[in-house]
Coordinates of C-alpha atoms and ligand atoms in Angstrom, one line a residue:
Chain V
X1 CA 158.2 -67.2 -214.2
X2 CA 154.8 -68.2 -215.9
X3 CA 153.0 -66.8 -218.8
X4 CA 149.4 -66.7 -219.6
X5 CA 148.3 -67.4 -223.2
X6 CA 145.4 -65.2 -224.7
X7 CA 142.6 -67.7 -225.4
X8 CA 143.4 -70.8 -223.5
X9 CA 142.4 -73.9 -224.0
X10 CA 143.5 -75.7 -220.9
X11 CA 144.1 -73.3 -217.9
X12 CA 144.6 -74.9 -214.4
X13 CA 143.8 -73.3 -211.0
X14 CA 145.5 -73.6 -208.3
X15 CA 145.7 -77.0 -208.6
X16 CA 146.7 -79.4 -205.6
X17 CA 147.6 -84.0 -206.3
X18 CA 147.9 -85.9 -203.6
X19 CA 148.2 -89.8 -202.9
X20 CA 148.2 -91.1 -199.8
X21 CA 147.4 -87.3 -198.3
X22 CA 151.3 -87.1 -199.3
X23 CA 150.9 -83.8 -202.2
X24 CA 152.5 -84.4 -205.5
X25 CA 152.1 -81.6 -207.5
X26 CA 151.4 -77.8 -205.9
X27 CA 149.7 -75.3 -205.9
X28 CA 149.8 -75.7 -210.4
X29 CA 147.6 -72.6 -211.6
X30 CA 149.1 -72.2 -215.3
X31 CA 147.5 -71.5 -219.3
X32 CA 147.6 -73.0 -222.3
X33 CA 148.0 -71.7 -225.3
X34 CA 145.4 -72.9 -228.4
X35 CA 147.6 -74.7 -231.8
X36 CA 150.5 -75.5 -229.9
X37 CA 152.9 -78.5 -229.2
X38 CA 153.9 -78.2 -225.6
X39 CA 156.8 -79.4 -223.8
X40 CA 156.7 -80.7 -220.3
X41 CA 159.7 -81.1 -218.7
X42 CA 161.2 -82.2 -215.2
X43 CA 162.9 -84.7 -213.3
X44 CA 161.6 -88.6 -212.3
X45 CA 158.7 -88.2 -209.8
X46 CA 158.3 -84.3 -210.7
X47 CA 154.4 -84.7 -211.2
X48 CA 154.9 -84.9 -214.9
X49 CA 152.6 -87.9 -215.1
X50 CA 150.1 -87.3 -212.0
X51 CA 149.3 -83.4 -213.7
X52 CA 148.3 -84.9 -217.2
X53 CA 146.9 -87.8 -215.3
X54 CA 145.2 -85.2 -213.0
X55 CA 143.7 -83.1 -215.7
X56 CA 141.9 -86.3 -216.8
X57 CA 139.9 -86.2 -213.9
X58 CA 142.1 -89.8 -212.7
X59 CA 143.7 -88.9 -209.9
X60 CA 141.0 -89.0 -207.3
X61 CA 142.9 -86.7 -204.7
X62 CA 142.8 -82.4 -206.2
X63 CA 141.9 -79.4 -205.2
X64 CA 141.6 -76.3 -207.7
X65 CA 140.3 -76.8 -210.7
X66 CA 140.7 -77.6 -214.3
X67 CA 139.2 -76.6 -217.7
X68 CA 139.0 -77.7 -220.8
X69 CA 138.2 -75.4 -223.2
X70 CA 136.0 -73.2 -220.4
X71 CA 134.7 -76.4 -220.0
X72 CA 134.6 -79.1 -217.4
X73 CA 136.3 -82.4 -218.4
X74 CA 133.1 -84.1 -218.3
X75 CA 131.3 -82.0 -221.2
X76 CA 133.6 -81.9 -223.6
X77 CA 135.6 -85.8 -223.0
X78 CA 135.4 -86.3 -227.1
X79 CA 137.8 -83.4 -227.9
X80 CA 140.4 -84.4 -225.3
X81 CA 142.6 -87.4 -226.5
X82 CA 145.1 -89.3 -224.5
X83 CA 147.4 -91.5 -224.7
X84 CA 149.3 -93.2 -221.5
X85 CA 152.6 -94.4 -220.5
X86 CA 153.7 -97.9 -221.9
X87 CA 154.0 -99.6 -218.9
X88 CA 150.3 -98.3 -217.3
X89 CA 149.2 -101.9 -219.6
X90 CA 150.0 -105.2 -220.1
X91 CA 151.1 -106.0 -223.5
X92 CA 150.7 -110.0 -223.8
X93 CA 147.3 -109.0 -223.8
X94 CA 145.5 -110.9 -226.5
X95 CA 144.1 -108.4 -228.4
X96 CA 145.9 -107.1 -232.3
X97 CA 147.4 -103.9 -233.1
X98 CA 143.8 -102.9 -234.9
X99 CA 141.7 -104.0 -232.1
X100 CA 143.4 -101.6 -229.3
X101 CA 143.3 -98.3 -232.1
X102 CA 139.6 -98.6 -232.7
X103 CA 139.9 -98.7 -228.8
X104 CA 140.3 -94.8 -229.9
X105 CA 136.8 -95.0 -231.9
X106 CA 134.8 -96.1 -228.4
X107 CA 134.3 -93.0 -226.8
X108 CA 132.8 -91.3 -230.3
X109 CA 130.8 -94.9 -230.7
X110 CA 129.1 -94.6 -226.5
X111 CA 127.7 -97.6 -225.4
X112 CA 126.4 -101.0 -226.9
X113 CA 128.0 -99.9 -230.4
X114 CA 130.5 -101.7 -232.4
X115 CA 132.7 -100.3 -234.5
X116 CA 131.3 -100.0 -238.5
X117 CA 133.9 -99.6 -241.4
X118 CA 133.6 -96.0 -240.9
X119 CA 135.9 -96.5 -237.4
X120 CA 137.9 -98.9 -239.3
X121 CA 139.0 -96.5 -241.8
X122 CA 140.2 -93.9 -238.5
X123 CA 142.1 -97.2 -237.3
X124 CA 143.5 -97.6 -240.5
X125 CA 144.6 -93.8 -241.6
X126 CA 145.6 -93.2 -238.0
X127 CA 147.9 -96.7 -238.6
X128 CA 149.1 -95.2 -241.7
X129 CA 150.0 -91.8 -240.8
X130 CA 152.7 -93.2 -237.0
X131 CA 153.8 -96.0 -240.6
X132 CA 152.5 -99.5 -239.3
X133 CA 149.9 -100.1 -241.4
X134 CA 151.9 -103.4 -242.1
X135 CA 151.2 -104.7 -238.4
X136 CA 147.2 -104.4 -238.0
X137 CA 146.9 -108.2 -237.0
X138 CA 149.7 -108.8 -234.8
X139 CA 149.0 -109.7 -231.5
X140 CA 150.3 -106.4 -229.5
X141 CA 152.7 -109.1 -227.7
X142 CA 155.2 -109.5 -230.5
X143 CA 155.5 -105.6 -231.6
X144 CA 158.6 -103.6 -230.2
X145 CA 158.4 -101.5 -227.8
X146 CA 158.3 -99.0 -229.8
X147 CA 155.9 -100.2 -232.2
X148 CA 153.8 -100.5 -229.3
X149 CA 154.3 -97.3 -228.2
X150 CA 153.3 -96.3 -231.8
X151 CA 150.3 -98.3 -231.6
X152 CA 149.5 -96.1 -228.5
X153 CA 149.8 -92.9 -230.6
X154 CA 147.0 -94.3 -233.4
X155 CA 145.1 -95.2 -230.6
X156 CA 145.1 -91.3 -229.7
X157 CA 144.9 -90.2 -233.0
X158 CA 141.9 -92.3 -234.5
X159 CA 139.9 -90.2 -231.1
X160 CA 140.2 -86.9 -233.5
X161 CA 141.4 -84.8 -230.7
X162 CA 141.9 -81.4 -230.7
X163 CA 143.2 -81.8 -227.5
X164 CA 146.1 -84.7 -226.7
X165 CA 148.1 -85.4 -223.2
X166 CA 150.8 -87.7 -224.5
X167 CA 152.5 -89.5 -222.1
X168 CA 156.8 -89.5 -222.6
X169 CA 156.1 -91.2 -226.2
X170 CA 159.4 -90.5 -227.4
X171 CA 160.2 -93.8 -224.8
X172 CA 162.4 -96.0 -226.3
X173 CA 161.7 -94.9 -229.5
X174 CA 164.5 -94.9 -232.4
X175 CA 165.4 -91.1 -233.9
X176 CA 163.9 -92.0 -237.2
X177 CA 160.9 -93.0 -235.6
X178 CA 160.7 -90.3 -233.4
X179 CA 161.6 -87.3 -235.6
X180 CA 158.5 -89.0 -238.0
X181 CA 156.6 -88.9 -235.2
X182 CA 157.2 -85.3 -234.6
X183 CA 156.8 -84.0 -238.0
X184 CA 153.2 -86.0 -237.1
X185 CA 153.0 -84.2 -234.6
X186 CA 154.3 -80.2 -235.7
X187 CA 151.3 -81.5 -238.6
X188 CA 148.7 -81.7 -235.8
X189 CA 149.6 -78.2 -234.2
X190 CA 149.7 -76.8 -237.9
X191 CA 145.8 -77.4 -238.7
X192 CA 144.8 -76.1 -235.2
X193 CA 145.4 -79.3 -233.0
X194 CA 147.3 -78.7 -229.7
X195 CA 149.4 -81.3 -228.1
X196 CA 151.0 -81.9 -224.7
X197 CA 154.1 -83.7 -224.3
X198 CA 156.6 -85.4 -221.5
X199 CA 159.5 -85.0 -223.2
X200 CA 162.9 -86.3 -221.1
X201 CA 165.5 -85.2 -223.7
X202 CA 166.5 -81.5 -223.0
X203 CA 168.9 -81.4 -225.9
X204 CA 165.8 -80.9 -228.1
X205 CA 163.3 -79.4 -226.3
X206 CA 163.7 -75.9 -227.8
X207 CA 163.7 -78.1 -231.5
X208 CA 160.9 -79.4 -230.9
X209 CA 158.0 -77.3 -228.3
X210 CA 157.1 -73.7 -228.4
X211 CA 155.7 -73.9 -225.3
X212 CA 157.3 -75.6 -222.1
X213 CA 156.2 -76.2 -218.6
X214 CA 158.6 -76.8 -216.9
X215 CA 157.9 -79.0 -213.4
X216 CA 159.1 -80.3 -209.8
X217 CA 155.9 -80.5 -207.5
X218 CA 155.3 -77.4 -208.0
X219 CA 155.1 -75.2 -210.7
X220 CA 158.3 -73.7 -212.2
X221 CA 157.5 -72.2 -215.9
X222 CA 154.9 -72.3 -218.1
X223 CA 155.5 -69.7 -221.0
X224 CA 156.8 -69.9 -224.4
X225 CA 159.9 -71.3 -225.2
X226 CA 162.7 -69.0 -225.9
X227 CA 161.3 -66.9 -222.7
X228 CA 161.7 -69.6 -220.5
X229 CA 164.3 -72.4 -221.2
X230 CA 167.4 -70.8 -219.7
X231 CA 169.5 -72.3 -217.8
X232 CA 168.7 -70.8 -214.2
X233 CA 165.0 -72.5 -214.7
X234 CA 166.5 -75.6 -216.1
X235 CA 168.8 -75.3 -212.8
X236 CA 165.7 -74.6 -210.3
X237 CA 163.2 -77.8 -212.5
X238 CA 166.2 -80.1 -212.0
X239 CA 168.3 -79.0 -209.0
X240 CA 172.3 -80.1 -208.8
X241 CA 171.2 -83.6 -210.0
X242 CA 171.2 -82.2 -213.4
X243 CA 174.8 -83.0 -215.0
X244 CA 173.9 -82.4 -218.4
X245 CA 173.0 -78.2 -217.6
X246 CA 176.2 -77.0 -218.7
X247 CA 175.7 -78.3 -221.8
X248 CA 172.1 -77.2 -222.6
X249 CA 172.6 -73.9 -221.3
X250 CA 175.6 -74.2 -224.6
X251 CA 172.9 -75.5 -227.0
X252 CA 170.8 -71.9 -225.7
X253 CA 173.2 -70.3 -226.6
X254 CA 173.6 -71.8 -229.9
X255 CA 170.2 -71.5 -230.6
X256 CA 171.3 -67.6 -230.8
X257 CA 168.3 -66.9 -228.0
X258 CA 168.5 -63.9 -225.8
X259 CA 171.0 -63.8 -223.7
X260 CA 171.0 -64.2 -220.2
X261 CA 171.5 -60.3 -219.4
X262 CA 168.6 -59.4 -222.2
X263 CA 166.5 -61.8 -220.1
X264 CA 166.5 -60.9 -217.3
X265 CA 166.2 -57.1 -218.0
X266 CA 162.5 -58.0 -219.4
X267 CA 161.7 -60.5 -216.8
X268 CA 161.8 -57.8 -214.0
X269 CA 160.0 -55.4 -216.9
X270 CA 157.3 -58.2 -216.3
X271 CA 157.5 -57.7 -212.8
X272 CA 157.0 -54.4 -212.8
Chain Y
X1 CA 118.7 -139.1 -221.3
X2 CA 120.4 -139.0 -218.2
X3 CA 124.1 -139.2 -219.5
X4 CA 122.8 -136.5 -222.5
X5 CA 120.4 -133.9 -219.3
X6 CA 124.2 -133.8 -217.8
X7 CA 126.2 -133.3 -220.4
X8 CA 124.0 -130.0 -221.4
X9 CA 123.7 -128.9 -217.6
X10 CA 127.8 -129.3 -217.5
X11 CA 128.1 -127.6 -221.0
X12 CA 125.9 -124.9 -220.3
X13 CA 127.9 -124.7 -216.4
X14 CA 130.9 -124.6 -218.4
X15 CA 131.0 -122.3 -220.6
X16 CA 129.0 -119.0 -218.5
X17 CA 132.3 -120.1 -216.2
X18 CA 134.4 -120.2 -218.8
X19 CA 133.5 -116.8 -220.4
X20 CA 133.7 -114.9 -216.8
X21 CA 136.9 -117.1 -216.3
X22 CA 138.6 -115.1 -220.1
X23 CA 138.1 -111.6 -218.5
X24 CA 139.3 -112.4 -214.6
X25 CA 142.2 -114.0 -215.6
X26 CA 142.9 -110.9 -217.8
X27 CA 142.0 -109.2 -214.3
X28 CA 144.9 -111.1 -213.1
X29 CA 141.5 -112.2 -210.4
X30 CA 141.1 -115.8 -211.0
X31 CA 140.8 -116.0 -207.2
X32 CA 138.1 -114.5 -207.3
X33 CA 135.5 -117.7 -207.7
X34 CA 136.9 -119.6 -205.4
X35 CA 137.5 -117.0 -202.6
X36 CA 133.0 -116.4 -203.3
X37 CA 132.7 -120.0 -203.1
X38 CA 133.9 -119.8 -199.7
X39 CA 132.9 -116.8 -198.5
X40 CA 129.2 -117.4 -199.4
X41 CA 129.0 -118.7 -196.2
X42 CA 127.9 -116.3 -194.0
X43 CA 125.6 -115.5 -196.1
X44 CA 123.7 -119.0 -196.2
X45 CA 123.8 -119.0 -192.4
X46 CA 122.8 -115.6 -192.1
X47 CA 120.0 -115.9 -194.6
X48 CA 118.4 -119.1 -193.1
X49 CA 119.2 -117.1 -189.7
X50 CA 116.5 -114.7 -190.6
X51 CA 114.3 -116.8 -192.2
X52 CA 114.1 -120.1 -190.9
X53 CA 113.5 -121.5 -194.6
X54 CA 116.2 -123.8 -196.6
X55 CA 115.0 -123.5 -199.7
X56 CA 116.6 -122.8 -202.1
X57 CA 115.6 -119.6 -203.3
X58 CA 116.5 -118.6 -199.7
X59 CA 119.8 -119.9 -200.0
X60 CA 120.8 -118.2 -203.0
X61 CA 119.7 -115.2 -202.0
X62 CA 121.7 -115.2 -199.5
X63 CA 124.8 -116.7 -200.8
X64 CA 124.9 -113.5 -204.1
X65 CA 124.5 -110.6 -201.6
X66 CA 127.9 -111.9 -199.7
X67 CA 129.1 -112.9 -203.6
X68 CA 129.1 -109.6 -204.3
X69 CA 129.8 -108.3 -200.9
X70 CA 132.6 -110.4 -201.3
X71 CA 133.8 -108.1 -204.7
X72 CA 133.5 -104.9 -203.4
X73 CA 135.3 -106.0 -199.8
X74 CA 137.8 -106.9 -202.6
X75 CA 138.4 -103.9 -204.8
X76 CA 138.6 -102.0 -201.3
X77 CA 141.5 -103.9 -199.8
X78 CA 142.8 -103.0 -202.9
X79 CA 142.6 -99.6 -203.7
X80 CA 141.8 -98.1 -199.8
X81 CA 144.6 -100.5 -198.7
X82 CA 147.1 -100.6 -201.5
X83 CA 147.5 -104.5 -201.1
X84 CA 147.6 -106.7 -204.4
X85 CA 144.7 -108.0 -205.6
X86 CA 145.8 -111.7 -204.6
X87 CA 146.7 -110.3 -201.0
X88 CA 143.0 -108.5 -201.3
X89 CA 141.4 -112.4 -202.0
X90 CA 143.1 -113.9 -199.7
X91 CA 142.2 -111.6 -196.3
X92 CA 138.9 -111.2 -197.2
X93 CA 137.7 -115.0 -198.0
X94 CA 139.3 -116.3 -195.5
X95 CA 138.4 -114.4 -193.1
X96 CA 133.9 -114.7 -194.5
X97 CA 134.7 -118.1 -194.6
X98 CA 136.2 -118.1 -191.0
X99 CA 132.8 -115.3 -189.6
X100 CA 130.4 -118.9 -191.9
X101 CA 132.4 -121.5 -189.3
X102 CA 131.8 -119.5 -186.1
X103 CA 127.8 -118.8 -186.5
X104 CA 127.7 -121.9 -187.8
X105 CA 129.7 -123.2 -184.3
X106 CA 128.0 -121.1 -182.2
X107 CA 124.5 -121.7 -183.5
X108 CA 125.3 -125.6 -184.2
X109 CA 121.9 -126.4 -181.7
X110 CA 119.7 -125.0 -183.7
X111 CA 121.6 -125.0 -187.5
X112 CA 120.9 -128.3 -189.4
X113 CA 123.2 -126.6 -191.7
X114 CA 126.8 -126.1 -193.3
X115 CA 127.8 -125.4 -196.4
X116 CA 128.0 -128.8 -198.3
X117 CA 124.2 -128.8 -197.8
X118 CA 123.5 -126.1 -200.4
X119 CA 127.0 -125.1 -202.7
X120 CA 128.4 -128.8 -203.4
X121 CA 125.6 -129.3 -205.2
X122 CA 125.9 -132.5 -207.4
X123 CA 126.4 -132.3 -210.7
X124 CA 124.9 -136.6 -210.9
X125 CA 121.9 -135.7 -209.0
X126 CA 121.0 -132.8 -211.9
X127 CA 118.5 -135.0 -214.0
X128 CA 116.7 -136.2 -210.2
X129 CA 116.6 -132.6 -209.6
X130 CA 113.0 -131.8 -211.8
X131 CA 110.8 -128.9 -212.4
X132 CA 107.6 -129.8 -211.7
X133 CA 104.6 -127.4 -212.4
X134 CA 102.0 -126.4 -210.1
X135 CA 100.1 -128.3 -212.6
X136 CA 102.2 -131.5 -212.0
X137 CA 103.6 -130.5 -215.4
X138 CA 107.6 -132.2 -216.2
X139 CA 109.0 -130.1 -217.4
X140 CA 112.8 -132.1 -216.9
X141 CA 115.7 -131.1 -214.7
X142 CA 115.4 -127.3 -212.5
X143 CA 119.7 -127.3 -213.0
X144 CA 119.3 -127.1 -216.8
X145 CA 116.9 -124.1 -217.3
X146 CA 118.9 -122.4 -214.2
X147 CA 122.0 -123.0 -216.4
X148 CA 120.1 -122.1 -219.7
X149 CA 119.4 -118.2 -217.9
X150 CA 122.0 -117.5 -215.6
X151 CA 123.9 -118.5 -220.2
X152 CA 121.1 -116.1 -221.8
X153 CA 121.6 -113.7 -218.9
X154 CA 126.1 -113.7 -219.2
X155 CA 125.9 -113.7 -223.7
X156 CA 123.7 -110.9 -223.2
X157 CA 125.3 -108.5 -220.9
X158 CA 128.7 -109.5 -223.0
X159 CA 127.6 -109.6 -226.3
X160 CA 126.4 -105.3 -225.2
X161 CA 129.2 -104.5 -223.1
X162 CA 131.9 -105.8 -225.1
X163 CA 133.7 -103.3 -226.0
X164 CA 133.3 -101.2 -222.5
X165 CA 134.7 -104.7 -220.6
X166 CA 137.6 -105.5 -223.1
X167 CA 138.9 -101.7 -223.0
X168 CA 138.4 -101.6 -219.7
X169 CA 139.9 -104.3 -218.7
X170 CA 142.7 -103.7 -221.1
X171 CA 144.0 -100.2 -220.4
X172 CA 141.1 -99.0 -217.8
X173 CA 142.8 -95.5 -216.7
X174 CA 142.3 -95.1 -221.1
X175 CA 139.3 -95.7 -220.1
X176 CA 138.4 -94.1 -217.9
X177 CA 139.9 -90.3 -219.7
X178 CA 137.7 -91.4 -222.3
X179 CA 134.1 -91.4 -220.4
X180 CA 133.7 -95.5 -219.6
X181 CA 134.1 -96.3 -216.0
X182 CA 135.8 -98.6 -215.0
X183 CA 133.7 -99.0 -211.9
X184 CA 130.6 -99.6 -212.9
X185 CA 131.4 -102.8 -215.8
X186 CA 134.3 -103.3 -212.7
X187 CA 131.2 -104.4 -210.2
X188 CA 128.8 -105.5 -213.4
X189 CA 131.5 -107.9 -213.8
X190 CA 131.8 -108.7 -210.1
X191 CA 127.7 -108.8 -210.2
X192 CA 127.9 -111.7 -212.9
X193 CA 130.9 -113.4 -211.5
X194 CA 129.0 -113.6 -207.8
X195 CA 126.0 -115.1 -209.7
X196 CA 127.1 -117.5 -212.3
X197 CA 129.2 -119.3 -209.4
X198 CA 126.4 -118.9 -206.4
X199 CA 124.1 -120.5 -209.1
X200 CA 126.6 -122.8 -210.4
X201 CA 128.2 -124.3 -207.7
X202 CA 124.1 -125.1 -206.1
X203 CA 124.0 -127.4 -209.7
X204 CA 127.6 -128.7 -210.3
X205 CA 129.9 -128.1 -206.5
X206 CA 132.8 -125.6 -205.7
X207 CA 135.2 -127.2 -207.0
X208 CA 133.6 -128.0 -210.9
X209 CA 133.4 -124.5 -210.8
X210 CA 136.8 -122.9 -210.1
X211 CA 138.0 -125.4 -212.2
X212 CA 135.6 -124.6 -214.7
X213 CA 136.1 -120.2 -214.5
X214 CA 140.1 -120.9 -215.1
X215 CA 141.3 -124.3 -217.1
X216 CA 139.8 -123.4 -219.9
X217 CA 139.8 -120.0 -220.2
X218 CA 143.8 -120.3 -218.8
X219 CA 144.4 -123.0 -222.4
X220 CA 142.8 -121.2 -224.9
X221 CA 144.8 -118.1 -223.3
X222 CA 147.8 -120.4 -224.5
X223 CA 146.4 -121.2 -227.9
X224 CA 145.0 -118.2 -229.3
X225 CA 146.2 -114.1 -229.2
X226 CA 142.4 -112.8 -230.3
X227 CA 140.4 -112.1 -227.1
X228 CA 137.7 -113.3 -229.2
X229 CA 138.8 -116.4 -230.1
X230 CA 139.9 -117.4 -226.5
X231 CA 136.2 -116.9 -225.3
X232 CA 135.2 -118.5 -227.9
X233 CA 137.6 -121.6 -227.9
X234 CA 136.5 -121.4 -223.9
X235 CA 133.2 -122.2 -224.9
X236 CA 134.4 -125.4 -227.3
X237 CA 136.6 -126.3 -224.3
X238 CA 133.9 -126.4 -221.8
X239 CA 131.3 -129.0 -224.3
X240 CA 134.4 -131.2 -225.0
X241 CA 135.3 -131.4 -221.2
X242 CA 131.8 -131.5 -220.1
X243 CA 131.9 -134.5 -223.3
X244 CA 134.7 -136.3 -221.9
X245 CA 134.5 -135.9 -218.3
X246 CA 131.1 -137.5 -218.3
X247 CA 132.6 -140.5 -219.9
X248 CA 135.6 -141.3 -218.3
X249 CA 133.3 -141.3 -214.8
X250 CA 130.8 -143.2 -216.3
X251 CA 133.7 -145.5 -217.2
X252 CA 135.8 -145.3 -213.8
X253 CA 132.9 -144.7 -212.3
X254 CA 133.1 -142.0 -210.2
X255 CA 132.9 -138.2 -209.2
X256 CA 131.8 -136.7 -212.5
X257 CA 132.5 -133.3 -211.7
X258 CA 135.9 -134.6 -210.4
X259 CA 136.2 -136.1 -214.1
X260 CA 135.6 -132.9 -215.6
X261 CA 137.9 -130.6 -213.5
X262 CA 140.8 -133.6 -214.1
X263 CA 139.8 -133.2 -218.0
X264 CA 140.2 -130.3 -218.1
X265 CA 143.5 -129.9 -216.4
X266 CA 144.1 -132.2 -218.4
X267 CA 143.7 -129.8 -221.5
X268 CA 145.5 -127.4 -219.6
X269 CA 148.4 -129.7 -219.9
X270 CA 148.5 -130.5 -223.1
X271 CA 148.1 -127.1 -224.1
X272 CA 151.2 -125.3 -222.0
X273 CA 153.7 -128.7 -223.6
X274 CA 152.5 -127.9 -226.5
X275 CA 153.0 -124.4 -226.5
X276 CA 156.5 -125.0 -224.6
X277 CA 157.2 -126.9 -228.5
X278 CA 156.0 -123.9 -230.3
X279 CA 157.5 -121.4 -228.5
X280 CA 160.7 -123.0 -228.7
X281 CA 160.2 -123.7 -232.1
X282 CA 160.0 -120.0 -233.7
X283 CA 162.1 -118.9 -230.8
X284 CA 162.0 -115.7 -231.8
X285 CA 158.9 -114.7 -233.1
X286 CA 156.8 -116.1 -231.1
X287 CA 157.6 -114.7 -226.8
X288 CA 156.1 -116.5 -224.2
X289 CA 153.1 -115.9 -222.4
X290 CA 153.5 -116.4 -219.3
X291 CA 150.6 -118.9 -217.6
X292 CA 148.7 -116.6 -215.1
Ligands
LIG1 N1 150.0 -94.2 -207.5 C1 150.3 -93.5 -207.1 N2 150.2 -93.1 -205.0 C2 151.3 -92.9 -204.6 N3 151.8 -92.8 -205.3 C3 152.6 -92.2 -206.8 C4 151.5 -92.9 -207.4 N4 152.1 -91.8 -208.9 C5 152.8 -91.2 -208.0 N5 153.1 -90.8 -206.9 C6 153.8 -90.2 -206.6 O1 154.1 -88.8 -206.8 C7 155.5 -88.0 -207.8 C8 154.7 -88.1 -209.2 O2 154.8 -88.9 -210.2 P1 154.8 -89.2 -211.4 O3 154.1 -90.3 -211.8 O4 153.3 -88.5 -211.9 O5 156.4 -88.4 -211.9 P2 156.4 -88.3 -213.3 O6 157.1 -86.8 -213.0 O7 156.1 -88.8 -213.6 O8 158.0 -89.2 -213.3 P3 158.7 -89.5 -214.8 O9 159.6 -89.8 -215.3 O10 159.6 -90.7 -213.9 O11 157.5 -90.7 -215.4 C9 155.7 -89.8 -207.2 O12 156.5 -88.7 -205.9 C10 155.2 -90.7 -207.0 O13 156.1 -91.6 -206.6
LIG2 MG1 155.7 -90.1 -215.4

């Protein structure tokens, strides 16, 4: 079930991505609405990170096209921010928390220019938002996993972008921090920013996201959470792998979502 | 006077190599210098066969071209062949070195040439190799001018490209995502490594260059937590190594390059022990860093 957004911030058309000629994403075709908090779910190896990477132009072999704000990536890079999966860097690197967050300003600075006071202020502000202002001079290897995650988040915030892609920002983060971060992301989307988050915890999907993308090599669903986050589509996304499935079904019902029958009817109507 | 000239030459080379080495060890490419030192052999032979000239400019050009080619091949096998960087480095330089050996053996009659004659420069000869202008003015040791120029180029390169080099070293995916070309900066850096190593081989010898590329940066890495401090400490260490190495050699009446390389290894050992002791003392606060 793929619902198209009006005035999309992101439009993906027939995207196929392969590694070593082996496609890992097939024919993804979707649009995303502005100003929403959007979740991407799917099992390990489903291609969630790959989807984000290819939107950011980081995968070499892809066909189809991606439009951001109706433009090509290179014309709107300044408006887009990216939080890679935390494991993608060496945290033993001799850099301080502030060094890393300042990297968020590099794109705006351009070639040869050094970060100035104003950039430092933005970086400090971002650190305050994620509750890491006490750690600015700490070397990054001396942070806990959750703190490292928050530094990455602060770096993205320092970019002051309009559209954010975050690859598992909640991995290894404790419950309190997760709450704080999700509140922050909510505020951002309330201000009109679009935030796309790869997420693994299905229990919290209905609570967190306005819009959900379900992925398993193919695009299974993309649409408003209450419309697409249902047992059938989850079944289709996770196959037999999901033991939690019945619990999720339970959860969906408890959240007083429209019953499955009604949903069926609606879908049938839309198909017509 | 001779002592001072040797120490200055040694320091200039040590600073240049050390600065680049800081980037190389963090990119897990520390052995690139070693690879280039071997891989340039066919470049020298081909340059000689093409021009029939054995002056050092021709040789340096030949070596420089192959040096850059080496870094291309390393990157190619790494990205296209999915080979680990170290394996890719190993395959590339042994293969190029072998070609050089074959070329020399095939053309043995015609080519009076081996790697030593150009690349295994000897730092002790620095004061003897003078730059004399056409008008006959003696300008001083040629090597000092070359090393100083290389260092100035490097300082400009690192000074202007600092944030790009820093970011592409730490997080290349993020760098590309915000529009900084990782490939461009990779090859600029590798070009700088080629230039520096080839120019320095001729000045002070290959073994010393490889030692200076790795030991002072590795020492600094163990001692400081900040990349800028690492660059500065590496440069200071380079000068100290050069001074101590010279006087150690003078005292032992031995090889200067060998003594400098040994001193840099000694400093690394001291830093390593210090680092271990600190880790033990405050085992929780400061996680151990693994040396390359
Ligand atoms: N650099 C790569 N080279 C080859 N194959 C890759 C590469 N990166 C990912 N893949 C493959 O592509 C598929 C999708 O990977 P991807 O990292 O996008 O999954 P994911 O949905 O993010 O998984 P996870 O939940 O584990 O993060 C996997 O089958 C993986 O093996
Ligand atoms: Mg992933």
